[in-house]
Structures are given as structure tokens and as C-alpha cells.
XYZ file of C-alpha atoms in Angstrom:
553
model
C -123.951 -35.586 66.331
C -121.323 -34.307 68.393
C -118.742 -35.632 70.431
C -119.302 -34.637 73.920
C -116.855 -36.383 76.120
C -118.005 -34.717 79.472
C -121.941 -36.334 78.800
C -120.183 -39.616 78.532
C -118.794 -39.181 82.676
C -121.700 -37.045 83.785
C -124.029 -39.966 84.361
C -124.713 -43.563 84.475
C -125.941 -45.624 81.803
C -127.813 -48.617 81.510
C -125.457 -49.981 78.558
C -122.090 -48.741 77.804
C -120.799 -50.817 74.083
C -117.322 -51.192 73.541
C -116.831 -51.206 69.856
C -118.535 -49.451 66.851
C -118.354 -51.787 64.568
C -121.529 -53.019 62.874
C -122.256 -55.144 65.821
C -121.673 -52.503 68.111
C -123.690 -50.019 66.301
C -126.945 -52.348 66.305
C -126.746 -53.158 69.902
C -127.003 -49.520 70.751
C -129.941 -49.387 68.541
C -131.484 -52.134 69.774
C -131.048 -51.050 73.343
C -131.997 -47.151 72.833
C -135.279 -48.185 71.101
C -136.124 -50.484 73.771
C -135.970 -47.837 76.444
C -132.572 -48.198 77.438
C -130.141 -45.152 78.257
C -126.929 -46.059 76.137
C -123.252 -45.386 75.409
C -120.907 -46.183 72.942
C -117.399 -46.240 72.091
C -114.583 -46.778 69.943
C -111.351 -46.768 70.399
C -110.709 -45.470 66.675
C -113.234 -44.512 64.193
C -116.939 -46.152 63.936
C -116.818 -49.142 61.223
C -113.049 -48.528 60.556
C -112.203 -52.276 61.038
C -113.417 -55.172 59.572
C -117.058 -53.713 58.971
C -115.715 -51.497 56.496
C -113.710 -54.501 55.024
C -116.063 -57.289 52.665
C -117.422 -57.837 49.400
C -120.533 -55.525 50.906
C -122.897 -58.624 49.985
C -125.807 -59.103 51.931
C -126.379 -62.797 51.709
C -129.049 -64.584 51.449
C -127.704 -67.600 53.017
C -128.175 -69.886 49.822
C -124.775 -71.668 50.383
C -126.575 -73.192 53.493
C -128.616 -75.216 51.835
C -125.202 -77.338 51.031
C -125.605 -78.389 55.115
C -129.286 -78.586 55.126
C -128.913 -75.174 57.315
C -132.720 -73.949 57.035
C -132.703 -72.438 59.864
C -129.532 -70.035 58.930
C -130.968 -69.567 55.286
C -134.286 -68.263 56.940
C -132.217 -65.681 59.472
C -130.411 -64.533 56.497
C -133.360 -64.257 54.164
C -134.766 -62.341 56.781
C -132.323 -60.088 57.723
C -131.701 -59.577 53.825
C -135.298 -58.046 53.830
C -135.158 -55.894 57.220
C -131.970 -54.351 55.827
C -133.691 -53.102 52.062
C -136.833 -52.175 54.085
C -134.708 -49.728 56.805
C -132.572 -48.932 54.815
C -133.503 -48.382 51.586
C -131.162 -46.465 50.018
C -127.830 -48.173 51.021
C -129.063 -51.687 50.560
C -130.035 -52.482 47.098
C -130.681 -56.205 44.861
C -127.310 -58.053 43.268
C -128.003 -60.408 41.110
C -125.447 -63.054 41.059
C -124.005 -65.667 38.017
C -123.281 -69.314 39.212
C -122.060 -70.955 35.687
C -122.734 -74.785 35.762
C -120.358 -77.748 34.708
C -121.246 -81.297 34.212
C -124.229 -83.125 35.594
C -123.336 -83.535 39.609
C -123.462 -81.054 42.088
C -122.398 -78.032 40.161
C -124.245 -78.760 37.123
C -127.713 -77.356 36.135
C -130.314 -80.459 37.436
C -128.618 -79.994 40.696
C -128.934 -76.087 40.540
C -132.467 -76.056 39.504
C -133.040 -78.230 42.790
C -131.545 -75.410 44.908
C -133.024 -72.928 43.718
C -136.678 -74.534 43.433
C -136.216 -74.992 47.692
C -134.426 -71.754 47.761
C -137.617 -69.953 46.349
C -139.279 -71.946 48.478
C -137.821 -71.028 51.815
C -137.370 -67.633 51.099
C -141.599 -67.414 49.603
C -141.860 -64.797 51.956
C -138.857 -62.701 50.842
C -140.927 -59.493 49.329
C -143.569 -59.200 51.630
C -143.316 -55.893 53.393
C -141.312 -53.835 50.642
C -143.472 -51.736 49.059
C -140.162 -50.576 46.532
C -140.567 -53.009 43.949
C -136.955 -51.908 43.335
C -136.545 -54.257 46.311
C -137.886 -57.316 45.219
C -135.723 -60.452 44.736
C -137.213 -62.366 41.884
C -136.906 -66.799 41.434
C -133.750 -68.063 40.325
C -133.498 -69.127 36.974
C -131.648 -71.363 35.076
C -129.984 -69.592 31.584
C -128.295 -71.890 28.714
C -124.432 -71.767 27.912
C -125.106 -69.464 25.038
C -126.130 -66.929 27.413
C -123.402 -67.646 30.340
C -120.566 -67.247 27.437
C -121.964 -63.599 26.598
C -121.780 -62.587 30.213
C -119.087 -64.192 30.739
C -117.041 -64.341 27.594
C -113.891 -66.504 27.097
C -115.222 -68.648 30.203
C -113.763 -72.140 30.104
C -116.275 -74.053 28.054
C -115.266 -77.595 28.771
C -118.447 -79.482 30.515
C -120.079 -75.875 30.199
C -123.856 -76.878 30.560
C -125.215 -73.156 31.548
C -125.810 -70.838 34.463
C -127.640 -70.527 37.395
C -128.957 -67.099 38.501
C -130.450 -65.502 41.744
C -130.226 -62.597 43.786
C -128.493 -61.481 47.084
C -128.034 -57.368 48.121
C -125.108 -55.373 48.334
C -124.717 -52.206 50.329
C -123.742 -49.165 48.454
C -121.791 -47.563 51.205
C -120.855 -50.173 54.476
C -119.280 -47.557 56.185
C -122.661 -45.278 56.070
C -124.592 -48.079 56.889
C -123.022 -48.763 60.163
C -123.101 -44.676 60.848
C -126.585 -44.954 60.036
C -127.112 -47.432 63.036
C -125.051 -45.447 65.219
C -126.902 -41.824 64.260
C -130.233 -43.635 64.848
C -129.201 -44.786 68.311
C -128.093 -40.954 68.939
C -131.619 -39.520 67.904
C -133.129 -42.424 69.948
C -130.732 -40.550 73.307
C -127.450 -42.741 73.279
C -124.573 -40.885 73.742
C -121.207 -41.932 71.447
C -117.808 -41.004 70.842
C -115.713 -42.116 68.644
C -111.880 -42.204 69.402
C -111.901 -42.950 73.389
C -110.267 -46.372 74.417
C -111.341 -48.237 77.122
C -107.942 -48.658 79.576
C -108.952 -50.423 82.209
C -112.339 -51.818 83.673
C -114.307 -50.545 87.166
C -114.958 -53.294 89.041
C -116.594 -53.862 92.833
C -116.746 -56.945 94.227
C -117.890 -59.603 91.596
C -119.451 -57.023 89.445
C -118.001 -54.931 86.297
C -119.294 -51.554 86.947
C -117.866 -49.268 83.824
C -114.790 -48.699 82.201
C -111.811 -45.953 82.342
C -111.711 -44.196 79.522
C -108.792 -42.311 77.444
C -109.321 -39.721 74.938
C -106.754 -40.159 72.083
C -106.597 -36.555 71.105
C -105.769 -35.903 74.291
C -104.876 -39.027 76.484
C -106.894 -37.553 79.502
C -108.840 -40.041 81.275
C -112.702 -40.400 82.572
C -114.617 -42.703 84.263
C -117.454 -44.094 82.482
C -120.486 -45.908 84.547
C -122.876 -48.502 83.800
C -125.546 -51.150 84.794
C -123.721 -53.176 81.943
C -121.013 -53.748 79.455
C -121.299 -55.062 75.850
C -117.449 -55.899 74.555
C -118.614 -56.043 70.848
C -114.656 -54.369 69.952
C -114.271 -57.916 66.894
C -110.579 -58.439 66.997
C -109.727 -56.177 69.724
C -112.065 -58.505 72.068
C -108.909 -60.070 73.561
C -107.181 -57.024 74.392
C -110.426 -55.666 76.090
C -110.555 -58.723 78.402
C -107.354 -58.557 79.100
C -107.870 -55.589 81.444
C -109.985 -57.584 83.627
C -107.163 -59.103 86.928
C -108.025 -62.773 85.358
C -108.629 -62.712 82.020
C -111.152 -65.170 79.985
C -109.158 -67.260 76.933
C -109.018 -65.605 74.082
C -110.896 -66.193 70.722
C -108.610 -66.850 67.564
C -109.132 -64.771 64.575
C -108.132 -65.526 60.774
C -107.444 -62.756 58.241
C -109.688 -62.207 55.573
C -109.203 -60.055 52.378
C -110.510 -58.830 48.963
C -109.187 -56.782 46.322
C -110.705 -54.124 43.994
C -109.391 -53.391 40.569
C -108.478 -50.130 38.448
C -110.348 -52.127 35.687
C -113.716 -53.776 35.148
C -113.050 -57.735 34.555
C -116.308 -58.560 33.965
C -118.562 -55.891 32.178
C -121.922 -56.928 33.039
C -124.583 -56.337 36.223
C -124.130 -59.464 37.876
C -121.740 -61.381 40.428
C -120.290 -63.949 39.206
C -119.283 -66.730 41.433
C -116.117 -68.689 39.875
C -114.627 -72.300 41.041
C -110.855 -71.884 41.811
C -108.033 -74.270 43.100
C -106.351 -73.563 46.202
C -102.548 -72.976 45.235
C -100.252 -76.370 45.457
C -102.945 -78.602 44.882
C -103.083 -81.473 42.255
C -106.275 -81.429 39.763
C -106.997 -84.736 41.078
C -108.147 -82.882 44.112
C -109.841 -79.973 42.646
C -113.647 -81.457 42.198
C -113.115 -81.807 46.151
C -111.053 -79.005 47.030
C -112.240 -75.859 44.775
C -112.782 -72.719 46.428
C -115.682 -69.998 45.152
C -114.438 -66.840 44.512
C -116.757 -63.750 43.597
C -115.921 -61.015 41.100
C -118.700 -58.615 41.983
C -119.648 -55.225 40.051
C -118.682 -51.697 42.315
C -118.088 -48.646 41.118
C -117.584 -48.960 37.926
C -115.129 -51.495 38.714
C -114.937 -55.189 39.928
C -114.088 -56.582 43.738
C -112.724 -59.933 43.955
C -112.963 -62.143 47.243
C -112.556 -63.729 49.409
C -109.432 -65.228 50.553
C -108.665 -66.460 54.356
C -105.651 -66.771 56.325
C -104.624 -67.843 59.682
C -103.824 -64.396 61.704
C -100.778 -64.886 64.547
C -100.392 -61.242 64.776
C -101.940 -57.700 66.234
C -105.398 -56.672 65.623
C -103.258 -53.168 65.770
C -100.460 -54.254 63.293
C -101.920 -57.137 60.948
C -101.615 -56.814 57.398
C -102.478 -58.333 54.125
C -98.959 -58.886 52.850
C -97.703 -59.116 49.051
C -97.694 -62.578 48.831
C -101.403 -63.332 50.189
C -102.685 -60.492 47.324
C -100.408 -62.064 44.841
C -102.222 -65.319 45.983
C -105.901 -63.907 45.383
C -104.340 -63.045 42.159
C -103.073 -65.929 40.880
C -106.312 -67.827 41.955
C -108.958 -65.548 40.175
C -106.158 -65.991 37.343
C -106.635 -69.553 37.545
C -110.271 -69.681 37.484
C -110.970 -67.105 35.105
C -108.153 -67.071 32.190
C -108.920 -63.856 30.418
C -108.496 -62.000 33.613
C -104.172 -61.724 33.494
C -104.462 -59.984 36.596
C -101.346 -58.249 37.816
C -100.292 -56.685 40.788
C -101.145 -53.157 39.104
C -104.270 -54.381 38.215
C -105.388 -53.789 41.929
C -106.580 -50.521 43.364
C -107.255 -51.361 46.689
C -107.097 -54.133 49.123
C -109.322 -54.606 51.957
C -109.065 -56.509 54.649
C -110.348 -57.482 58.073
C -110.284 -60.176 61.180
C -113.107 -62.873 61.540
C -113.551 -65.246 64.419
C -111.991 -68.452 64.041
C -112.656 -71.833 65.550
C -109.838 -73.678 64.198
C -107.793 -75.399 61.526
C -108.717 -77.185 58.169
C -107.027 -80.633 57.299
C -105.358 -78.244 55.193
C -104.078 -75.695 57.697
C -106.122 -73.202 56.575
C -108.568 -71.407 59.293
C -112.010 -72.516 60.099
C -114.326 -69.590 60.369
C -117.217 -69.459 63.275
C -120.653 -70.303 61.836
C -122.744 -69.257 64.648
C -122.226 -65.467 66.920
C -121.415 -66.005 70.540
C -123.052 -63.959 73.057
C -120.476 -64.733 76.009
C -121.720 -64.093 79.863
C -118.719 -63.337 82.226
C -120.790 -64.012 85.474
C -119.489 -67.168 85.570
C -115.857 -66.118 85.582
C -116.543 -63.252 88.140
C -117.428 -60.644 86.274
C -121.121 -59.729 86.389
C -122.841 -57.230 84.209
C -120.059 -57.882 81.310
C -121.320 -59.402 78.314
C -118.941 -60.291 74.815
C -120.344 -60.611 71.833
C -118.784 -61.611 68.206
C -120.361 -61.966 65.157
C -120.104 -63.434 62.087
C -121.682 -61.957 59.375
C -122.449 -58.096 58.720
C -125.854 -59.541 57.499
C -127.283 -60.948 60.679
C -126.120 -58.452 62.868
C -129.571 -56.498 63.683
C -130.634 -59.833 64.683
C -127.414 -60.579 67.285
C -127.825 -57.387 68.467
C -131.794 -58.275 69.160
C -130.730 -61.397 71.061
C -127.990 -59.803 72.864
C -130.865 -57.100 74.416
C -133.159 -59.860 75.173
C -130.527 -62.092 77.215
C -129.009 -59.022 79.093
C -132.942 -58.276 79.640
C -133.337 -61.752 81.300
C -130.590 -61.104 83.616
C -131.844 -58.443 84.718
C -134.757 -60.959 85.530
C -136.871 -58.531 83.119
C -138.991 -59.139 80.695
C -137.339 -57.920 77.361
C -139.530 -55.356 76.090
C -140.721 -55.848 72.363
C -138.105 -55.251 69.468
C -138.670 -52.501 66.863
C -135.596 -53.005 65.195
C -137.060 -54.740 61.816
C -139.538 -52.423 61.477
C -138.235 -48.962 62.174
C -136.214 -47.151 59.491
C -132.171 -45.703 60.161
C -131.365 -42.074 59.375
C -132.437 -41.684 55.809
C -134.128 -44.393 54.686
C -137.773 -42.873 54.980
C -138.406 -43.549 51.283
C -141.353 -45.401 49.955
C -139.897 -46.250 46.299
C -136.319 -44.955 45.705
C -136.872 -44.750 41.848
C -139.378 -42.925 41.996
C -137.374 -40.701 44.787
C -134.598 -39.808 42.799
C -137.188 -38.672 39.773
C -139.086 -36.011 41.719
C -135.523 -34.802 42.820
C -134.254 -34.568 39.362
C -137.340 -32.511 38.509
C -137.215 -30.447 41.369
C -134.059 -29.954 41.873
C -132.267 -26.998 39.926
C -128.626 -27.747 40.532
C -125.782 -28.103 38.533
C -125.128 -31.633 39.824
C -126.164 -34.734 37.107
C -127.970 -37.058 37.312
C -125.142 -40.006 38.476
C -124.102 -37.005 41.148
C -127.616 -37.087 42.382
C -128.131 -40.834 42.852
C -124.566 -41.192 44.474
C -126.327 -38.638 47.289
C -129.271 -40.326 48.068
C -127.662 -43.930 47.699
C -125.341 -42.407 50.266
C -127.130 -40.335 52.334
C -131.051 -41.197 51.630
C -134.069 -38.932 52.281
C -131.736 -36.522 54.091
C -129.452 -35.890 51.498
C -130.502 -32.345 50.974
C -129.143 -31.372 54.713
C -126.341 -31.266 53.031
C -126.720 -28.461 51.094
C -128.852 -26.704 53.419
C -131.102 -24.892 50.316
C -128.179 -23.963 48.210
C -127.671 -24.927 44.915
C -123.995 -26.692 43.959
C -121.960 -28.180 41.736
C -119.712 -31.194 41.665
C -116.601 -29.514 43.838
C -119.037 -27.569 46.115
C -120.897 -30.918 46.734
C -117.979 -32.594 47.789
C -116.905 -29.764 49.890
C -120.709 -29.501 51.355
C -120.095 -33.333 52.474
C -116.987 -32.752 54.255
C -118.480 -29.617 56.224
C -121.776 -31.526 57.019
C -119.411 -34.999 58.005
C -117.246 -32.992 60.460
C -120.068 -30.495 61.595
C -122.913 -33.503 62.394
C -120.969 -36.604 61.848
C -118.231 -37.016 63.973
C -115.538 -36.830 61.666
C -112.007 -36.530 63.386
C -109.639 -37.336 60.888
C -109.196 -36.462 56.877
C -109.641 -40.586 56.846
C -112.810 -40.525 58.508
C -113.849 -38.350 55.263
C -112.387 -39.927 52.390
C -112.864 -43.530 53.742
C -116.091 -43.583 56.290
C -118.187 -40.238 55.837
C -118.397 -39.900 51.729
C -117.470 -42.661 49.702
C -114.384 -40.608 47.610
C -112.181 -43.669 48.648
C -114.617 -46.565 47.901
C -112.547 -47.940 45.578
C -109.023 -46.662 46.237
C -107.052 -43.717 47.723
C -108.596 -40.509 45.411
C -106.337 -38.042 43.743
C -103.676 -35.940 45.713
C -105.759 -32.904 44.678
C -109.176 -34.223 45.762
C -107.377 -34.889 49.278
C -106.183 -31.850 49.482
C -109.679 -30.264 48.818
C -110.877 -31.837 51.651
C -108.175 -31.600 53.816
C -108.208 -27.862 53.180
C -112.192 -27.909 54.798
C -111.351 -29.747 57.604
C -108.730 -27.788 58.528
C -111.347 -24.688 58.026
C -113.648 -26.382 60.115
C -111.889 -27.625 63.000
C -109.364 -25.200 63.111
C -106.094 -27.270 62.646
C -102.858 -25.637 62.273
C -100.741 -25.762 58.963
C -98.552 -28.309 60.125
C -101.583 -30.770 61.297
C -103.187 -29.927 58.195
C -100.069 -31.027 55.767
C -99.600 -34.218 58.213
C -103.087 -35.194 57.629
C -102.877 -34.227 54.001
C -99.102 -35.990 53.836
C -100.167 -38.861 55.545
C -102.549 -40.320 52.948
C -100.731 -38.755 49.971
C -97.578 -40.793 51.416
C -99.299 -44.143 52.391
C -99.469 -47.204 50.140
C -102.393 -46.208 48.254
C -103.614 -50.000 47.456
C -104.168 -50.793 50.980
C -107.081 -50.491 53.564
C -105.441 -51.187 56.976
C -106.870 -47.400 58.154
C -107.271 -47.253 55.615
C -103.995 -46.957 53.909
C -101.483 -48.273 56.054
C -100.569 -51.832 56.296
């Protein structure tokens, strides 16, 4: 995967995708599989914004039982299954525990009914998953004593036990987004990061492409296409503002999580805890409590998610200290043994999600459904804007987008193959057998946990990194950096630390590791001493607990 801007300007494409987050990546993959010529650009790096900032959970939609939204539930279950099938190295089952209290809606009896319904609605959840490691077991309701063993010192007043069920977790969401893009490239797509759309090309009432600008040279060039799909996420309004008469804007809300320096709970389960929103009296607790999740992550814990209104530009917004402290206070209230302080926070994830209004308490109401907006009615034929609401269902939304696109051309959409075609690295029938075979045959100096880490990140193509050479831990890091630059379009040190490797998945790594990666990139890209130092010091001197690309907030 090479960054070739001349290839973008030398031909006219069937489809140009603006934005390389998970939604744009899935649209590009879907469209190339249907035989379309596709270009994709991103003003920053692929998957650098909201797609990288989440609890990494692929939800099966259990919570939709509350509103009897069985359609969305089935969609989520199907897409969870699909992701485990097409990217088996990156998506794995995750057990979840919900403590039960009393005998009402949060009690054992209600959870028994919910889990039975969930199992019924997802009765085919393990079909087409040949690997037993991917199988989702039935939900269970367990004893109060068992719950206390898993969540020591949990509030016991009214505690009756715990309900357990499974969703899935993405081992590296940045690499999953990248895998969709790499797969599209292998199918013929032309992609480039750090390319910004500065204007639209329009003839009459039709959009025929965009004027693009290289972020590094600032040179401009045209990219022409029969259709343009705006999947720029929080930048959707900025992109549409380039039109002569911009359409109405989409509001966005802040969402944030924190990664701790220590595990809050030593359990393989993600724990759902009820928190009382700040400033509320105990009388309203039963109606207004919020669910927070404590998910296992890289040997520590990730906690979230909270939301607030965002009135700032997507280029300048940030999660402020008050918002971080609010999340810490709420988890401390939900689980009093936590006693978390700001010093416990290793990393802050933040992203922007579509907002449809405000609740009576002034909190943002998030959009529940994706939106495909055809701008032909506004005088801009050939231009679509797409907003997704969940990482989990991005592939399904992309399928619907490409179906719609063909219909606008008055053509019958070719069948979709994206739900059954494995992504780059995903040709693994049994993940545990695959790893065991490597351990038996590999004579490198890597330990089993390092081998597993490499397979979970790169899948069956992990050996491409080493090109037949053995490696120790340090050499493995250097090899990954070189691989990222040579074949994965990494342009900056942040790209490597936070989106090509998982060195920064739980916080900014040590200064020594930053320097090693920076100097390796400098050799590959021919950086000057000044540029090398600027890249290295830009990470070393930043706020090392924040993740707005990824350390400057």
C-alpha cells in the first residue's frame, strides 16, 4: 500500500470516498468488491479520530431489548458474527458481567428473561463460525457469592447475583479499520492519507469530484469521480461547507473513556456498573442511573463512556479536566473500592458522535440510526453524506450505501460479498491452532505472549514483517515500524505509535521506545535531524494521557 497522489489525479473513478475512518473504510471495501473503481482520501491518517476512540466492544445489542428494537438487535448480532469471521485475529468474544439487585428490572428474574430472549434472538450466532474460540455461549445468571468473587467489595445492599453474557472486543480497532482499507487496495482501490478536500468540482447540478491538497507539500490537484461519498464523520459539516449553498448541519456530541495505569478488577469479565449522574439526588437514582463499563484492556482497565455537548470545531475540541474528573467520580460512586484519582489515568480516549437533540437534563441525545443523505435534491447530484452511529454495524451500513448508489445510477446492485470475504490477515480457520503451530515451528527469540500479540495484530500475514528473519523483542519493534512505513502508508511517528502498532494502545510508550521508533522511521523516510527531533519531541513533550491525535488536546 503506497501513497501515490499521481494515481489519484490520473484517472476518473466511479466513486471517491472522503474520510478514512471505519465508515469510509467499509464503503471503499464494499464498493471495490462490487467491481467499482474507488479512491479514498483522509485529511489526516486513516482511523485517527472517533474510529480509534471507543471501548473497543463489538456490541450484540442486548440493550435494545429495553425498547423491543429486535431489528437493530439482529443487525448487531449478525455484524458481530461477521467481524469475528472476516477478521478472526482482531475480534474475539468478551464475557460481560452485570450485577443484579432486588427483584425489579435490575433483578435476577428480569435478567433471566432478558438473557433467554437474547439467546433466542441470537440462536444462529455461532453459525458459519468454524473456530470454537469464536462461539458465543448462552447467557447465565449466577449467585451473589460468585458475583462477590469477581467484583470484590461490590455494594451488597440488595445484591442478588450476576448475569453474564458475551459480546466481542476488538484487539486493535485501528488495525481493523486499516484492514478494511488494505483489503480495498488489494482489490484495486487507490487510497491516500493526509490529503484534504478543499473544494468540489461541479458541472451544472452534478458533483464530479473534488479539489484536493497534499498536507505535506500543500500542492493542489483534482480528483474526479462519478460519485462522491462524504464519510468524514465529525468533519462532515466542514466538507459540506465547501458547497456554494451548504446544506443544514449535523450536531455532534463528545464521548470519552479512560485507560487506567492499573487494573481496577482482576477478572476477564467486562463489568457493567450503575452510576448516579452528578448533581442528582438519591430519589431519582432508580430512574436516572447510567451504565458504565469497566473492560479489561492490555493488562489494565478501560472505563467509559460519558457524553457531553460539543460546541467546538472537530479540529480543536478536547476532553477537559472537569470531564475526566466527572468520569472518575462516577466510577468511584458506582464502585467505591475503586478510589481512582487523576494519577491513575494513563490515557484518555475521545471521539465525536452524531447528536439529535438534548435530554430534559441537558445531556446530548445520540443518533440511534445511520443516515444516508442524498444531496441531489439540494442541487448536488452525485454527492452523498453518510453518518454511522456504531463501529459494530459499519460494514452493514456500507452495504446499504453501495446498494443505494447503484440505484441512483438506475442499475441493479451486484450481490454483496463483504460479509463472507476475509480481510487482509484473516485467513485463519482456528486461531489457537494457528498460534500453537507457530510456537512449535518458530525458532525466534520471541516468547509466546509476543507471538500471540503479533498474530492478533497482523493475522496470518504476521511473518511478512520479518521476511524470514528471526527476531528478538527489540528487533520485532523495529521490523513493525519498517513494515508500517514500507507497506502501510505510515507518514508520521504518531501513525506508527498509535495506529500501525499497538505500542500506544494503553498510553504513550516510554521515551526510549519513542526514540527507537522515530529513528527507525527517519532511516526509512530520509528525515533530516531536525524533522526527526520534531517528531520525537512532539510525542515526548505532549500531554501523555490524552488522545486527540493522539496526545494533543
